[in-house]
mmCIF file of C-alpha atoms and ligand atoms in Angstrom:
data_model
loop_
_atom_site.group_PDB
_atom_site.id
_atom_site.type_symbol
_atom_site.label_atom_id
_atom_site.label_comp_id
_atom_site.label_asym_id
_atom_site.label_seq_id
_atom_site.Cartn_x
_atom_site.Cartn_y
_atom_site.Cartn_z
ATOM 1 C CA MET A 164 113.129 46.302 -98.422
ATOM 2 C CA SER A 165 112.506 43.329 -96.144
ATOM 3 C CA ASP A 166 113.943 43.111 -92.763
ATOM 4 C CA ARG A 167 117.581 41.722 -93.171
ATOM 5 C CA SER A 168 118.221 41.250 -89.467
ATOM 6 C CA LYS A 169 116.033 38.173 -88.952
ATOM 7 C CA LEU A 170 116.798 34.681 -90.017
ATOM 8 C CA ILE A 171 114.194 31.984 -90.798
ATOM 9 C CA ALA A 172 114.780 28.570 -89.244
ATOM 10 C CA THR A 173 113.568 25.616 -91.182
ATOM 11 C CA GLY A 174 113.650 23.179 -88.158
ATOM 12 C CA LYS A 175 115.832 20.875 -90.237
ATOM 13 C CA PRO A 176 119.567 20.410 -90.133
ATOM 14 C CA PHE A 177 121.430 21.936 -93.152
ATOM 15 C CA LYS A 178 124.326 20.389 -95.020
ATOM 16 C CA PHE A 179 125.933 20.640 -98.440
ATOM 17 C CA ASP A 180 125.015 17.938 -100.790
ATOM 18 C CA LYS A 181 127.825 16.125 -102.456
ATOM 19 C CA LYS A 182 128.240 18.547 -105.310
ATOM 20 C CA TYR A 183 128.464 21.662 -103.024
ATOM 21 C CA ASP A 184 130.612 19.812 -100.502
ATOM 22 C CA THR A 185 133.125 19.079 -103.210
ATOM 23 C CA GLU A 186 133.024 22.668 -104.430
ATOM 24 C CA PHE A 187 133.475 23.936 -100.874
ATOM 25 C CA GLU A 188 136.643 21.712 -100.433
ATOM 26 C CA ARG A 189 137.922 22.832 -103.777
ATOM 27 C CA LEU A 190 137.440 26.614 -103.005
ATOM 28 C CA VAL A 191 138.904 26.473 -99.380
ATOM 29 C CA LYS A 192 142.224 25.650 -100.744
ATOM 30 C CA ARG A 193 142.294 28.858 -102.721
ATOM 31 C CA TYR A 194 141.817 31.168 -99.885
ATOM 32 C CA PRO A 195 144.596 32.317 -97.486
ATOM 33 C CA SER A 196 142.527 31.952 -94.382
ATOM 34 C CA ARG A 197 139.437 29.842 -93.795
ATOM 35 C CA GLU A 198 137.356 32.960 -92.779
ATOM 36 C CA SER A 199 137.821 34.284 -96.237
ATOM 37 C CA MET A 200 135.487 31.542 -97.243
ATOM 38 C CA ILE A 201 132.403 32.919 -95.483
ATOM 39 C CA LEU A 202 131.045 34.700 -98.576
ATOM 40 C CA PRO A 203 131.919 31.925 -101.030
ATOM 41 C CA ALA A 204 130.312 29.318 -98.729
ATOM 42 C CA LEU A 205 127.207 31.413 -98.345
ATOM 43 C CA TRP A 206 127.005 31.570 -102.234
ATOM 44 C CA LEU A 207 127.143 27.751 -102.283
ATOM 45 C CA VAL A 208 124.273 27.543 -99.704
ATOM 46 C CA GLN A 209 122.193 29.858 -101.945
ATOM 47 C CA GLU A 210 123.068 27.936 -105.054
ATOM 48 C CA GLN A 211 121.978 24.826 -103.405
ATOM 49 C CA GLU A 212 118.806 25.999 -101.677
ATOM 50 C CA GLY A 213 117.961 29.238 -103.327
ATOM 51 C CA TRP A 214 118.216 31.066 -100.022
ATOM 52 C CA VAL A 215 120.167 31.008 -96.639
ATOM 53 C CA CYS A 216 118.322 29.631 -93.573
ATOM 54 C CA GLU A 217 119.393 30.040 -89.938
ATOM 55 C CA GLU A 218 120.589 26.376 -89.803
ATOM 56 C CA ALA A 219 122.999 27.086 -92.809
ATOM 57 C CA ILE A 220 124.597 29.970 -90.831
ATOM 58 C CA GLY A 221 125.651 27.524 -88.142
ATOM 59 C CA TYR A 222 126.665 24.855 -90.688
ATOM 60 C CA VAL A 223 128.923 27.334 -92.559
ATOM 61 C CA ALA A 224 130.413 28.562 -89.373
ATOM 62 C CA ASP A 225 131.269 24.936 -88.259
ATOM 63 C CA ARG A 226 132.720 24.129 -91.690
ATOM 64 C CA ILE A 227 134.879 27.158 -91.637
ATOM 65 C CA GLY A 228 135.716 27.067 -87.943
ATOM 66 C CA THR A 229 134.465 30.443 -86.981
ATOM 67 C CA PHE A 230 131.618 31.968 -84.949
ATOM 68 C CA ALA A 231 128.084 31.951 -86.340
ATOM 69 C CA SER A 232 127.857 35.626 -85.538
ATOM 70 C CA LYS A 233 130.585 36.347 -88.175
ATOM 71 C CA VAL A 234 128.649 34.403 -90.751
ATOM 72 C CA TYR A 235 125.475 36.033 -89.758
ATOM 73 C CA GLU A 236 127.070 39.580 -90.160
ATOM 74 C CA VAL A 237 128.086 38.779 -93.712
ATOM 75 C CA ALA A 238 124.775 37.094 -94.700
ATOM 76 C CA THR A 239 122.705 40.062 -93.373
ATOM 77 C CA PHE A 240 124.983 42.756 -94.825
ATOM 78 C CA TYR A 241 124.906 41.680 -98.532
ATOM 79 C CA THR A 242 121.381 42.193 -100.026
ATOM 80 C CA MET A 243 122.307 39.549 -102.687
ATOM 81 C CA MET A 244 121.975 37.053 -99.986
ATOM 82 C CA ASN A 245 118.345 35.685 -99.838
ATOM 83 C CA LEU A 246 117.395 35.291 -96.269
ATOM 84 C CA HIS A 247 113.963 33.857 -97.072
ATOM 85 C CA PRO A 248 112.684 31.438 -99.747
ATOM 86 C CA VAL A 249 112.397 33.030 -103.172
ATOM 87 C CA GLY A 250 110.364 32.460 -106.291
ATOM 88 C CA LYS A 251 111.698 30.559 -109.489
ATOM 89 C CA TYR A 252 112.573 33.981 -110.753
ATOM 90 C CA HIS A 253 114.094 36.339 -108.195
ATOM 91 C CA ILE A 254 113.738 39.760 -109.422
ATOM 92 C CA CYS A 255 116.032 42.537 -107.881
ATOM 93 C CA VAL A 256 115.257 46.182 -108.792
ATOM 94 C CA CYS A 257 118.004 48.742 -108.118
ATOM 95 C CA ARG A 258 116.498 51.446 -105.846
ATOM 96 C CA THR A 259 119.705 53.641 -105.756
ATOM 97 C CA LEU A 260 119.921 57.228 -107.214
ATOM 98 C CA SER A 261 120.393 56.684 -110.963
ATOM 99 C CA CYS A 262 117.699 54.061 -111.149
ATOM 100 C CA TRP A 263 115.436 55.961 -108.864
ATOM 101 C CA LEU A 264 115.759 59.105 -111.024
ATOM 102 C CA ARG A 265 115.264 57.052 -114.215
ATOM 103 C CA GLY A 266 112.036 55.358 -113.342
ATOM 104 C CA LYS A 267 112.589 52.327 -111.029
ATOM 105 C CA GLN A 268 109.425 53.176 -109.127
ATOM 106 C CA GLU A 269 107.200 52.814 -112.287
ATOM 107 C CA ILE A 270 108.608 49.232 -112.615
ATOM 108 C CA VAL A 271 108.046 48.474 -109.004
ATOM 109 C CA ASN A 272 104.475 49.844 -109.299
ATOM 110 C CA TYR A 273 103.943 47.625 -112.275
ATOM 111 C CA PHE A 274 104.900 44.528 -110.252
ATOM 112 C CA ARG A 275 102.558 45.638 -107.543
ATOM 113 C CA ASP A 276 99.599 46.407 -109.840
ATOM 114 C CA GLU A 277 99.991 43.547 -112.336
ATOM 115 C CA LEU A 278 101.357 40.811 -110.120
ATOM 116 C CA ASN A 279 100.286 41.799 -106.720
ATOM 117 C CA LEU A 280 103.910 41.538 -105.903
ATOM 118 C CA THR A 281 105.673 43.953 -103.576
ATOM 119 C CA PRO A 282 109.333 44.047 -102.382
ATOM 120 C CA GLY A 283 110.169 41.278 -100.026
ATOM 121 C CA LYS A 284 107.333 39.052 -101.258
ATOM 122 C CA THR A 285 106.784 36.136 -103.585
ATOM 123 C CA THR A 286 103.792 35.513 -105.881
ATOM 124 C CA GLU A 287 101.361 32.729 -104.708
ATOM 125 C CA ASP A 288 102.447 30.395 -107.427
ATOM 126 C CA LYS A 289 106.070 30.884 -106.350
ATOM 127 C CA LYS A 290 107.152 32.064 -109.748
ATOM 128 C CA PHE A 291 108.238 35.517 -109.000
ATOM 129 C CA SER A 292 109.956 37.252 -105.955
ATOM 130 C CA LEU A 293 110.773 40.910 -105.775
ATOM 131 C CA GLU A 294 113.424 42.799 -103.878
ATOM 132 C CA GLU A 295 114.650 46.271 -103.973
ATOM 133 C CA VAL A 296 118.417 46.405 -103.692
ATOM 134 C CA GLU A 297 121.190 48.852 -103.517
ATOM 135 C CA CYS A 298 123.217 49.872 -106.593
ATOM 136 C CA LEU A 299 123.919 47.038 -108.945
ATOM 137 C CA GLY A 300 126.874 48.791 -110.538
ATOM 138 C CA HIS A 301 125.394 49.476 -113.958
ATOM 139 C CA CYS A 302 124.304 53.060 -113.102
ATOM 140 C CA GLY A 303 124.992 54.371 -116.745
ATOM 141 C CA SER A 304 122.162 52.157 -118.063
ATOM 142 C CA ALA A 305 119.595 52.750 -115.325
ATOM 143 C CA PRO A 306 117.075 51.618 -114.490
ATOM 144 C CA VAL A 307 118.551 48.140 -113.930
ATOM 145 C CA LEU A 308 117.090 44.780 -112.898
ATOM 146 C CA GLN A 309 118.822 41.742 -111.998
ATOM 147 C CA ILE A 310 116.868 38.411 -112.379
ATOM 148 C CA ASN A 311 118.506 35.191 -111.162
ATOM 149 C CA GLY A 312 121.997 36.831 -111.595
ATOM 150 C CA GLU A 313 121.308 38.198 -115.131
ATOM 151 C CA PHE A 314 121.451 41.948 -115.661
ATOM 152 C CA TYR A 315 118.707 43.761 -117.653
ATOM 153 C CA GLU A 316 119.539 47.416 -118.378
ATOM 154 C CA ASN A 317 117.689 50.537 -119.550
ATOM 155 C CA MET A 318 114.366 48.919 -118.480
ATOM 156 C CA ASP A 319 110.992 50.363 -118.638
ATOM 157 C CA VAL A 320 107.572 48.957 -118.081
ATOM 158 C CA ASP A 321 106.982 47.786 -121.710
ATOM 159 C CA LYS A 322 110.369 45.974 -121.629
ATOM 160 C CA VAL A 323 109.608 44.395 -118.295
ATOM 161 C CA LYS A 324 106.262 43.299 -119.618
ATOM 162 C CA LYS A 325 107.910 41.604 -122.686
ATOM 163 C CA LEU A 326 110.736 40.117 -120.571
ATOM 164 C CA LEU A 327 108.347 38.505 -118.072
ATOM 165 C CA ALA A 328 106.356 36.974 -120.982
ATOM 166 C CA THR A 329 109.384 34.940 -121.897
ATOM 167 C CA PHE A 330 109.682 33.338 -118.482
ATOM 168 C CA LYS A 331 107.877 30.013 -118.201
HETATM 169 S S1 FES B 537 122.053 53.321 -109.257
HETATM 170 FE FE1 FES B 537 121.053 51.407 -110.078
HETATM 171 S S2 FES B 537 122.747 50.453 -110.948
HETATM 172 FE FE2 FES B 537 123.690 52.008 -109.779
#
């Protein structure tokens, strides 16, 4: 798993574009305190940019009216927050017990051998990124992958091969 304590700065200021600014203002009314908006605001950042940069942490803190350290804590705790740019298809392989016992490593090895893709990395063409993540909550149908938010269950190397062939 990649180092989740370090943020990457882009050197450019971050702000929500109009769509996400509107969504932020809509959501903020639904929460009892503005600090409850940290995670939803980070999701909006990730939807807009595909990942969460250092500048976005400060921006979210300012929009919410809290400390950047609190936003940082949330962003670095949840593995579903991408702290580096990811490929068009962001593949998360569950590495927790059920998936580990039922063959997740063969799938990870397939990515390494066939795509030269290891956890925390992106292919040169920026098409695929790979992460190993904690339990995805579908343990009864292990091993489980999540790709761009969609779940793929009871996977094996053959199924992964067929699935990747459908991605343009
Ligand atoms: S252990 Fe993999 S989904 Fe729970």
